[in-house]
Amino acid sequence: MMRQAGRSLPEYREIRAGRSFMELVHDPKLSAEVTLQPIRRFGMDAAVIFCDILVPAEAMGRSVSIVEGTGPIVEPPVRTRDDVESLNDFVPERDTAFLAEAMGLVRAELGDERAMIGFCGAPFTLASYMVEGRSSRNYERTKGMMLGEPETFARLMERIVDNSIPYLELQAEASADALQIFDSWGGALDEATWRTFIFPHVARLVEAAKGTGKPVILYVNNGGHLLEAMADTGADVLSLDWRVTAKDAIARVGDRCAFQGNLDPTILFSTPAVVKREVRHVIDSFAGAAGHIYNMGSGILPTTPLENTTAHWEEVLRDVTPGASA
Amino acid sequence: MMRQAGRSLPEYREIRAGRSFMELVHDPKLSAEVTLQPIRRFGMDAAVIFCDILVPAEAMGRSVSIVEGTGPIVEPPVRTRDDVESLNDFVPERDTAFLAEAMGLVRAELGDERAMIGFCGAPFTLASYMVEGRSSRNYERTKGMMLGEPETFARLMERIVDNSIPYLELQAEASADALQIFDSWGGALDEATWRTFIFPHVARLVEAAKGTGKPVILYVNNGGHLLEAMADTGADVLSLDWRVTAKDAIARVGDRCAFQGNLDPTILFSTPAVVKREVRHVIDSFAGAAGHIYNMGSGILPTTPLENTTAHWEEVLRDVTPGASA
């Protein structure tokens, strides 16, 4: 269910009521609680820590708020070289201590038999939120900066990676078993552009993350055309959306990477029988892969009907002894 | 510039001021005028008629309004089998006469030396606007209906195609030189799902459109993973977005189809020099194709800087004698 694990659950909505999203993120007890909710209800063998990909943007000195129906707002936006230089370098142990504390609480309940996955946003995704100041369908200011002022763009990407590395290291020290890099928007770029302007920064981040000794998972939403480039970053696992078939991914990447994915989350708007059939299809389709972590191909949608979510996890976990595979 | 040709131009904004988008669509003189504006300014050898893909949804009895910053609103939404049956079959000569009239006015100014392209939305795109009632990031209601109530979904697709065929025939009779089918949202489906639930309807529409004797162009936004399926519909030309390379498209489709595309429209947010370099790169990249119509890979964005749009057309038309290639 990606990092949106709990957001479709009634027990999540209960905790969320009357609180802003970022309030939950900053409160270690609450974020540990919503991290654990889906594990308690469904019994999966791994938890993704509840956090927001924009936490580092906030720690770098921008105001971040998540507005219902609009998405994140980042103020002030980063548009010039001076804006880029005005960003802070943050100290994760001091400025994002809430995350380490939340991870400690989650670990205490998970024990050693279930895995905990830490994460950060990919540099292009963070850059696009910083440059646009909000969600965007086309990222025209970001791509305009990338092509029109490539040095400013590269410096922004560099500063994001400089800050993302110790942020992931903090999570590794806080007992994360794997580190995932989420690129929500990198799929908007063609492969040549991605290789030229994005790849060096992602590869540096992946390499540093691997330096912690933890496996690194790279997800690029809508990134089916980028699989070879993603594999070239050195990531251990490529997380796929539902538009990429296992067959195609295995043919193109071989055993260089394991795969994670990739059920279309909108399938959970059909019926329990269809959901179970499609889950089985996904699991079977990755039989020839070097490794497979079952997951959805994108975050679960908040309005997903609970009976279908339940059917989904019943089918996924049908052959799994809880705890045994962690 | 796709069917959004004029929308970044000051002369378009002048006509648009104080009028709703649908008001322009329904007024043959105004829609002919905004169709011709980019041709007069830049001198391209083909015009795309100004219209909206939701005109058939309106003629089928739904209220359509385009809300600034939100996109189209379709009321009431189509959610049940009864909703599907309640749709009208419309008579294009009577109910969309404004479009034929606009095309006549455009043809009178274009003469026979420049081409005019008619179009309609693809059935999945229309269905998703009808079912969701508005733009959507995930199309969960539409995909939920498709998988959970496949007969209702198929009936909706069938009724859309039933009505789209005479609508395209009207445009062919009104002197369109080619007919384009725009699938804005079909790329959200994986290939197997697209082949099962969408392909039969698109193939029927393509076949009927080819029955007019005009070449048929099929565009599926974000459809790089669907190229083979798109070619299988029998379309003469596949219109590509910028994430698909010419090399990959030619390798996968060969000479079964010509190609249209595929500059990333956000490149026009960089500088004139970068724009010209990237235009040249696109044109050169399709040198080995069975045929190539230069175009952007998606609609031009309304806030595109005029100097970059101008540089863009200078480069595109550098080696073209106006009128000679039509």
PDB file of C-alpha atoms in Angstrom, chain B residues 28-265:
ATOM      1  CA  PRO B  28     -18.909  28.931 -35.385  1.00  0.00           C
ATOM      2  CA  LYS B  29     -17.436  32.352 -36.192  1.00  0.00           C
ATOM      3  CA  LEU B  30     -15.445  32.517 -32.976  1.00  0.00           C
ATOM      4  CA  SER B  31     -14.234  28.937 -33.115  1.00  0.00           C
ATOM      5  CA  ALA B  32     -13.189  29.380 -36.758  1.00  0.00           C
ATOM      6  CA  GLU B  33     -11.365  32.552 -35.753  1.00  0.00           C
ATOM      7  CA  VAL B  34      -9.396  30.920 -32.903  1.00  0.00           C
ATOM      8  CA  THR B  35      -8.646  27.927 -35.149  1.00  0.00           C
ATOM      9  CA  LEU B  36      -7.080  30.259 -37.703  1.00  0.00           C
ATOM     10  CA  GLN B  37      -5.160  32.541 -35.315  1.00  0.00           C
ATOM     11  CA  PRO B  38      -2.033  30.353 -34.989  1.00  0.00           C
ATOM     12  CA  ILE B  39      -1.982  29.706 -38.754  1.00  0.00           C
ATOM     13  CA  ARG B  40      -2.041  33.447 -39.485  1.00  0.00           C
ATOM     14  CA  ARG B  41       0.662  34.163 -36.936  1.00  0.00           C
ATOM     15  CA  PHE B  42       3.020  31.257 -37.623  1.00  0.00           C
ATOM     16  CA  GLY B  43       2.014  29.840 -41.024  1.00  0.00           C
ATOM     17  CA  MET B  44       1.718  26.121 -40.245  1.00  0.00           C
ATOM     18  CA  ASP B  45       0.427  23.857 -43.007  1.00  0.00           C
ATOM     19  CA  ALA B  46      -2.382  22.305 -40.981  1.00  0.00           C
ATOM     20  CA  ALA B  47      -5.037  23.519 -38.559  1.00  0.00           C
ATOM     21  CA  VAL B  48      -6.776  21.544 -35.836  1.00  0.00           C
ATOM     22  CA  ILE B  49     -10.402  22.650 -35.561  1.00  0.00           C
ATOM     23  CA  PHE B  50     -11.137  24.392 -32.253  1.00  0.00           C
ATOM     24  CA  CYS B  51     -13.669  22.334 -30.336  1.00  0.00           C
ATOM     25  CA  ASP B  52     -13.908  20.352 -27.116  1.00  0.00           C
ATOM     26  CA  ILE B  53     -13.751  16.590 -26.727  1.00  0.00           C
ATOM     27  CA  LEU B  54     -16.830  16.768 -24.472  1.00  0.00           C
ATOM     28  CA  VAL B  55     -19.144  18.144 -27.193  1.00  0.00           C
ATOM     29  CA  PRO B  56     -20.537  14.626 -27.810  1.00  0.00           C
ATOM     30  CA  ALA B  57     -21.102  14.179 -24.043  1.00  0.00           C
ATOM     31  CA  GLU B  58     -23.129  17.380 -24.115  1.00  0.00           C
ATOM     32  CA  ALA B  59     -25.060  16.273 -27.192  1.00  0.00           C
ATOM     33  CA  MET B  60     -25.777  12.988 -25.393  1.00  0.00           C
ATOM     34  CA  GLY B  61     -27.648  14.981 -22.760  1.00  0.00           C
ATOM     35  CA  ARG B  62     -25.118  15.897 -20.118  1.00  0.00           C
ATOM     36  CA  SER B  63     -24.357  19.431 -18.981  1.00  0.00           C
ATOM     37  CA  VAL B  64     -20.713  20.315 -19.641  1.00  0.00           C
ATOM     38  CA  SER B  65     -18.910  23.337 -18.228  1.00  0.00           C
ATOM     39  CA  ILE B  66     -15.214  24.076 -18.171  1.00  0.00           C
ATOM     40  CA  VAL B  67     -14.301  25.582 -14.812  1.00  0.00           C
ATOM     41  CA  GLU B  68     -11.095  27.609 -14.620  1.00  0.00           C
ATOM     42  CA  GLY B  69      -8.494  25.782 -12.537  1.00  0.00           C
ATOM     43  CA  THR B  70     -10.671  22.670 -12.169  1.00  0.00           C
ATOM     44  CA  GLY B  71     -11.335  21.487 -15.713  1.00  0.00           C
ATOM     45  CA  PRO B  72     -14.539  20.050 -17.137  1.00  0.00           C
ATOM     46  CA  ILE B  73     -17.596  19.343 -14.996  1.00  0.00           C
ATOM     47  CA  VAL B  74     -20.117  16.858 -16.426  1.00  0.00           C
ATOM     48  CA  GLU B  75     -23.530  16.749 -14.751  1.00  0.00           C
ATOM     49  CA  PRO B  76     -25.178  14.523 -13.793  1.00  0.00           C
ATOM     50  CA  PRO B  77     -22.459  11.836 -13.752  1.00  0.00           C
ATOM     51  CA  VAL B  78     -23.076   8.418 -15.321  1.00  0.00           C
ATOM     52  CA  ARG B  79     -22.760   5.766 -12.625  1.00  0.00           C
ATOM     53  CA  THR B  80     -25.397   3.083 -13.207  1.00  0.00           C
ATOM     54  CA  ARG B  81     -26.845   1.057 -16.044  1.00  0.00           C
ATOM     55  CA  ASP B  82     -29.922   3.315 -15.932  1.00  0.00           C
ATOM     56  CA  ASP B  83     -27.671   6.366 -16.257  1.00  0.00           C
ATOM     57  CA  VAL B  84     -26.080   4.794 -19.320  1.00  0.00           C
ATOM     58  CA  GLU B  85     -29.478   4.069 -20.882  1.00  0.00           C
ATOM     59  CA  SER B  86     -30.652   7.615 -20.149  1.00  0.00           C
ATOM     60  CA  LEU B  87     -28.060   9.082 -22.533  1.00  0.00           C
ATOM     61  CA  ASN B  88     -29.354  10.429 -25.883  1.00  0.00           C
ATOM     62  CA  ASP B  89     -28.298   9.362 -29.306  1.00  0.00           C
ATOM     63  CA  PHE B  90     -27.683  12.652 -31.051  1.00  0.00           C
ATOM     64  CA  VAL B  91     -27.950  13.735 -34.679  1.00  0.00           C
ATOM     65  CA  PRO B  92     -24.720  15.512 -35.569  1.00  0.00           C
ATOM     66  CA  GLU B  93     -26.213  17.515 -38.471  1.00  0.00           C
ATOM     67  CA  ARG B  94     -28.762  18.975 -36.080  1.00  0.00           C
ATOM     68  CA  ASP B  95     -27.072  18.929 -32.660  1.00  0.00           C
ATOM     69  CA  THR B  96     -23.502  19.822 -33.576  1.00  0.00           C
ATOM     70  CA  ALA B  97     -24.191  21.897 -36.698  1.00  0.00           C
ATOM     71  CA  PHE B  98     -22.024  24.663 -35.187  1.00  0.00           C
ATOM     72  CA  LEU B  99     -18.973  22.447 -35.711  1.00  0.00           C
ATOM     73  CA  ALA B 100     -19.675  21.805 -39.413  1.00  0.00           C
ATOM     74  CA  GLU B 101     -20.272  25.508 -39.887  1.00  0.00           C
ATOM     75  CA  ALA B 102     -16.988  26.411 -38.140  1.00  0.00           C
ATOM     76  CA  MET B 103     -15.149  23.918 -40.336  1.00  0.00           C
ATOM     77  CA  GLY B 104     -16.667  25.497 -43.448  1.00  0.00           C
ATOM     78  CA  LEU B 105     -15.426  28.924 -42.362  1.00  0.00           C
ATOM     79  CA  VAL B 106     -11.953  27.558 -41.629  1.00  0.00           C
ATOM     80  CA  ARG B 107     -11.791  25.779 -44.979  1.00  0.00           C
ATOM     81  CA  ALA B 108     -12.798  28.991 -46.797  1.00  0.00           C
ATOM     82  CA  GLU B 109      -9.751  30.765 -45.386  1.00  0.00           C
ATOM     83  CA  LEU B 110      -7.322  27.811 -45.542  1.00  0.00           C
ATOM     84  CA  GLY B 111      -8.055  26.962 -49.165  1.00  0.00           C
ATOM     85  CA  ASP B 112      -6.968  23.581 -50.436  1.00  0.00           C
ATOM     86  CA  GLU B 113      -3.288  24.025 -49.741  1.00  0.00           C
ATOM     87  CA  ARG B 114      -3.436  23.631 -46.008  1.00  0.00           C
ATOM     88  CA  ALA B 115      -4.953  20.730 -44.122  1.00  0.00           C
ATOM     89  CA  MET B 116      -7.712  20.798 -41.529  1.00  0.00           C
ATOM     90  CA  ILE B 117      -7.843  18.110 -38.839  1.00  0.00           C
ATOM     91  CA  GLY B 118     -11.114  17.108 -37.197  1.00  0.00           C
ATOM     92  CA  PHE B 119     -11.243  15.112 -33.972  1.00  0.00           C
ATOM     93  CA  CYS B 120     -13.165  13.444 -31.205  1.00  0.00           C
ATOM     94  CA  GLY B 121     -12.280  12.151 -27.760  1.00  0.00           C
ATOM     95  CA  ALA B 122     -11.583   8.442 -27.383  1.00  0.00           C
ATOM     96  CA  PRO B 123     -14.327   6.428 -25.697  1.00  0.00           C
ATOM     97  CA  PHE B 124     -12.361   5.796 -22.460  1.00  0.00           C
ATOM     98  CA  THR B 125     -11.641   9.503 -22.060  1.00  0.00           C
ATOM     99  CA  LEU B 126     -15.300  10.428 -22.591  1.00  0.00           C
ATOM    100  CA  ALA B 127     -16.424   7.594 -20.323  1.00  0.00           C
ATOM    101  CA  SER B 128     -14.088   8.726 -17.555  1.00  0.00           C
ATOM    102  CA  TYR B 129     -15.390  12.315 -17.672  1.00  0.00           C
ATOM    103  CA  MET B 130     -18.976  11.018 -17.674  1.00  0.00           C
ATOM    104  CA  VAL B 131     -18.430   8.560 -14.808  1.00  0.00           C
ATOM    105  CA  GLU B 132     -16.211  10.728 -12.604  1.00  0.00           C
ATOM    106  CA  GLY B 133     -18.166  13.892 -13.476  1.00  0.00           C
ATOM    107  CA  ARG B 134     -14.889  15.814 -13.595  1.00  0.00           C
ATOM    108  CA  SER B 135     -11.142  15.505 -14.103  1.00  0.00           C
ATOM    109  CA  SER B 136      -9.573  12.809 -11.995  1.00  0.00           C
ATOM    110  CA  ARG B 137      -6.058  11.741 -11.155  1.00  0.00           C
ATOM    111  CA  ASN B 138      -6.889   8.080 -10.773  1.00  0.00           C
ATOM    112  CA  TYR B 139     -10.238   7.354 -12.522  1.00  0.00           C
ATOM    113  CA  GLU B 140     -11.189   5.051  -9.675  1.00  0.00           C
ATOM    114  CA  ARG B 141     -14.937   5.144 -10.314  1.00  0.00           C
ATOM    115  CA  THR B 142     -14.452   4.496 -14.031  1.00  0.00           C
ATOM    116  CA  LYS B 143     -11.968   1.667 -13.522  1.00  0.00           C
ATOM    117  CA  GLY B 144     -14.133   0.351 -10.678  1.00  0.00           C
ATOM    118  CA  MET B 145     -17.096   0.173 -13.092  1.00  0.00           C
ATOM    119  CA  MET B 146     -14.911  -1.341 -15.821  1.00  0.00           C
ATOM    120  CA  LEU B 147     -13.758  -4.218 -13.577  1.00  0.00           C
ATOM    121  CA  GLY B 148     -16.686  -4.500 -11.194  1.00  0.00           C
ATOM    122  CA  GLU B 149     -19.586  -4.006 -13.654  1.00  0.00           C
ATOM    123  CA  PRO B 150     -17.995  -4.789 -17.003  1.00  0.00           C
ATOM    124  CA  GLU B 151     -21.340  -4.996 -18.840  1.00  0.00           C
ATOM    125  CA  THR B 152     -22.391  -1.528 -17.759  1.00  0.00           C
ATOM    126  CA  PHE B 153     -18.986  -0.177 -18.733  1.00  0.00           C
ATOM    127  CA  ALA B 154     -19.076  -1.914 -22.125  1.00  0.00           C
ATOM    128  CA  ARG B 155     -22.540  -0.534 -22.805  1.00  0.00           C
ATOM    129  CA  LEU B 156     -21.340   2.996 -21.986  1.00  0.00           C
ATOM    130  CA  MET B 157     -18.336   2.611 -24.301  1.00  0.00           C
ATOM    131  CA  GLU B 158     -20.611   1.213 -27.005  1.00  0.00           C
ATOM    132  CA  ARG B 159     -23.017   4.130 -26.785  1.00  0.00           C
ATOM    133  CA  ILE B 160     -20.146   6.621 -26.904  1.00  0.00           C
ATOM    134  CA  VAL B 161     -18.745   4.971 -30.027  1.00  0.00           C
ATOM    135  CA  ASP B 162     -22.227   4.744 -31.616  1.00  0.00           C
ATOM    136  CA  ASN B 163     -22.440   8.512 -31.276  1.00  0.00           C
ATOM    137  CA  SER B 164     -18.824   9.318 -32.107  1.00  0.00           C
ATOM    138  CA  ILE B 165     -18.993   7.627 -35.521  1.00  0.00           C
ATOM    139  CA  PRO B 166     -21.573   9.936 -37.145  1.00  0.00           C
ATOM    140  CA  TYR B 167     -19.890  12.857 -35.359  1.00  0.00           C
ATOM    141  CA  LEU B 168     -16.597  12.070 -37.135  1.00  0.00           C
ATOM    142  CA  GLU B 169     -18.491  11.460 -40.395  1.00  0.00           C
ATOM    143  CA  LEU B 170     -19.969  14.936 -40.095  1.00  0.00           C
ATOM    144  CA  GLN B 171     -16.453  16.358 -39.809  1.00  0.00           C
ATOM    145  CA  ALA B 172     -15.248  14.350 -42.808  1.00  0.00           C
ATOM    146  CA  GLU B 173     -18.154  15.758 -44.840  1.00  0.00           C
ATOM    147  CA  ALA B 174     -17.290  19.234 -43.571  1.00  0.00           C
ATOM    148  CA  SER B 175     -13.953  18.822 -45.386  1.00  0.00           C
ATOM    149  CA  ALA B 176     -11.678  17.557 -42.632  1.00  0.00           C
ATOM    150  CA  ASP B 177      -8.516  16.131 -44.249  1.00  0.00           C
ATOM    151  CA  ALA B 178      -7.751  13.804 -41.350  1.00  0.00           C
ATOM    152  CA  LEU B 179      -9.533  12.640 -38.194  1.00  0.00           C
ATOM    153  CA  GLN B 180      -7.808  12.393 -34.840  1.00  0.00           C
ATOM    154  CA  ILE B 181      -8.974  10.386 -31.849  1.00  0.00           C
ATOM    155  CA  PHE B 182      -7.707  11.840 -28.572  1.00  0.00           C
ATOM    156  CA  ASP B 183      -7.326   9.499 -25.628  1.00  0.00           C
ATOM    157  CA  SER B 184      -6.276  11.753 -22.794  1.00  0.00           C
ATOM    158  CA  TRP B 185      -6.522   9.125 -20.086  1.00  0.00           C
ATOM    159  CA  GLY B 186      -6.172   5.660 -21.666  1.00  0.00           C
ATOM    160  CA  GLY B 187      -2.497   5.592 -20.669  1.00  0.00           C
ATOM    161  CA  ALA B 188      -3.612   5.003 -17.074  1.00  0.00           C
ATOM    162  CA  LEU B 189      -4.385   1.394 -18.000  1.00  0.00           C
ATOM    163  CA  ASP B 190      -1.889  -1.421 -18.379  1.00  0.00           C
ATOM    164  CA  GLU B 191      -1.722  -3.048 -21.809  1.00  0.00           C
ATOM    165  CA  ALA B 192      -3.652  -6.234 -20.967  1.00  0.00           C
ATOM    166  CA  THR B 193      -6.490  -4.224 -19.434  1.00  0.00           C
ATOM    167  CA  TRP B 194      -6.492  -1.797 -22.373  1.00  0.00           C
ATOM    168  CA  ARG B 195      -6.661  -4.668 -24.856  1.00  0.00           C
ATOM    169  CA  THR B 196      -9.505  -6.358 -22.991  1.00  0.00           C
ATOM    170  CA  PHE B 197     -11.769  -3.449 -22.110  1.00  0.00           C
ATOM    171  CA  ILE B 198     -10.833  -0.576 -24.449  1.00  0.00           C
ATOM    172  CA  PHE B 199      -9.363  -1.941 -27.653  1.00  0.00           C
ATOM    173  CA  PRO B 200     -12.583  -3.339 -29.217  1.00  0.00           C
ATOM    174  CA  HIS B 201     -14.308   0.029 -28.903  1.00  0.00           C
ATOM    175  CA  VAL B 202     -11.389   2.070 -30.224  1.00  0.00           C
ATOM    176  CA  ALA B 203     -10.859  -0.370 -33.086  1.00  0.00           C
ATOM    177  CA  ARG B 204     -14.526  -0.050 -34.087  1.00  0.00           C
ATOM    178  CA  LEU B 205     -14.257   3.731 -34.006  1.00  0.00           C
ATOM    179  CA  VAL B 206     -11.035   3.718 -36.030  1.00  0.00           C
ATOM    180  CA  GLU B 207     -12.515   1.386 -38.630  1.00  0.00           C
ATOM    181  CA  ALA B 208     -15.619   3.525 -39.056  1.00  0.00           C
ATOM    182  CA  ALA B 209     -13.519   6.698 -39.250  1.00  0.00           C
ATOM    183  CA  LYS B 210     -11.348   5.114 -41.937  1.00  0.00           C
ATOM    184  CA  GLY B 211     -14.579   4.355 -43.790  1.00  0.00           C
ATOM    185  CA  THR B 212     -14.813   8.078 -44.554  1.00  0.00           C
ATOM    186  CA  GLY B 213     -11.664   7.739 -46.644  1.00  0.00           C
ATOM    187  CA  LYS B 214      -9.701  10.082 -44.386  1.00  0.00           C
ATOM    188  CA  PRO B 215      -6.530   9.054 -42.573  1.00  0.00           C
ATOM    189  CA  VAL B 216      -7.033   8.419 -38.872  1.00  0.00           C
ATOM    190  CA  ILE B 217      -4.615   9.565 -36.172  1.00  0.00           C
ATOM    191  CA  LEU B 218      -4.745   7.923 -32.736  1.00  0.00           C
ATOM    192  CA  TYR B 219      -3.246   9.667 -29.721  1.00  0.00           C
ATOM    193  CA  VAL B 220      -3.050   8.043 -26.305  1.00  0.00           C
ATOM    194  CA  ASN B 221      -1.456  10.384 -23.800  1.00  0.00           C
ATOM    195  CA  ASN B 222       1.101   8.563 -21.654  1.00  0.00           C
ATOM    196  CA  GLY B 223       0.547   5.531 -23.881  1.00  0.00           C
ATOM    197  CA  GLY B 224       4.133   4.477 -24.570  1.00  0.00           C
ATOM    198  CA  HIS B 225       3.366   1.014 -23.178  1.00  0.00           C
ATOM    199  CA  LEU B 226       0.379   0.662 -25.564  1.00  0.00           C
ATOM    200  CA  LEU B 227       2.044   1.282 -28.951  1.00  0.00           C
ATOM    201  CA  GLU B 228       1.545  -2.229 -30.327  1.00  0.00           C
ATOM    202  CA  ALA B 229      -2.089  -2.262 -29.191  1.00  0.00           C
ATOM    203  CA  MET B 230      -2.620   1.189 -30.698  1.00  0.00           C
ATOM    204  CA  ALA B 231      -1.165   0.005 -34.023  1.00  0.00           C
ATOM    205  CA  ASP B 232      -3.467  -3.032 -33.901  1.00  0.00           C
ATOM    206  CA  THR B 233      -6.513  -0.708 -33.997  1.00  0.00           C
ATOM    207  CA  GLY B 234      -5.685  -0.029 -37.655  1.00  0.00           C
ATOM    208  CA  ALA B 235      -5.006   3.688 -37.154  1.00  0.00           C
ATOM    209  CA  ASP B 236      -2.927   5.210 -39.963  1.00  0.00           C
ATOM    210  CA  VAL B 237      -0.917   7.470 -37.682  1.00  0.00           C
ATOM    211  CA  LEU B 238       0.063   7.062 -34.023  1.00  0.00           C
ATOM    212  CA  SER B 239       0.515  10.330 -32.171  1.00  0.00           C
ATOM    213  CA  LEU B 240       3.195   9.971 -29.501  1.00  0.00           C
ATOM    214  CA  ASP B 241       3.926  11.842 -26.352  1.00  0.00           C
ATOM    215  CA  TRP B 242       7.508  12.882 -25.565  1.00  0.00           C
ATOM    216  CA  ARG B 243       8.285   9.896 -23.326  1.00  0.00           C
ATOM    217  CA  VAL B 244       8.344   7.597 -26.348  1.00  0.00           C
ATOM    218  CA  THR B 245      11.466   7.853 -28.481  1.00  0.00           C
ATOM    219  CA  ALA B 246      11.149   7.712 -32.270  1.00  0.00           C
ATOM    220  CA  LYS B 247      13.690   4.897 -32.242  1.00  0.00           C
ATOM    221  CA  ASP B 248      11.598   2.801 -29.887  1.00  0.00           C
ATOM    222  CA  ALA B 249       8.349   3.560 -31.756  1.00  0.00           C
ATOM    223  CA  ILE B 250       9.854   2.631 -35.121  1.00  0.00           C
ATOM    224  CA  ALA B 251      11.358  -0.560 -33.672  1.00  0.00           C
ATOM    225  CA  ARG B 252       8.035  -1.632 -32.198  1.00  0.00           C
ATOM    226  CA  VAL B 253       5.568  -0.541 -34.886  1.00  0.00           C
ATOM    227  CA  GLY B 254       7.740  -0.527 -38.007  1.00  0.00           C
ATOM    228  CA  ASP B 255       6.013   0.866 -41.071  1.00  0.00           C
ATOM    229  CA  ARG B 256       2.521  -0.213 -40.020  1.00  0.00           C
ATOM    230  CA  CYS B 257       1.816   3.386 -39.009  1.00  0.00           C
ATOM    231  CA  ALA B 258       3.214   6.860 -39.559  1.00  0.00           C
ATOM    232  CA  PHE B 259       3.955   8.888 -36.427  1.00  0.00           C
ATOM    233  CA  GLN B 260       2.963  12.269 -35.116  1.00  0.00           C
ATOM    234  CA  GLY B 261       4.782  14.101 -32.359  1.00  0.00           C
ATOM    235  CA  ASN B 262       6.458  14.548 -29.991  1.00  0.00           C
ATOM    236  CA  LEU B 263       8.134  17.587 -28.414  1.00  0.00           C
ATOM    237  CA  ASP B 264       7.650  17.927 -24.649  1.00  0.00           C
ATOM    238  CA  PRO B 265       5.549  21.123 -24.408  1.00  0.00           C
TER     239      PRO B 265
END
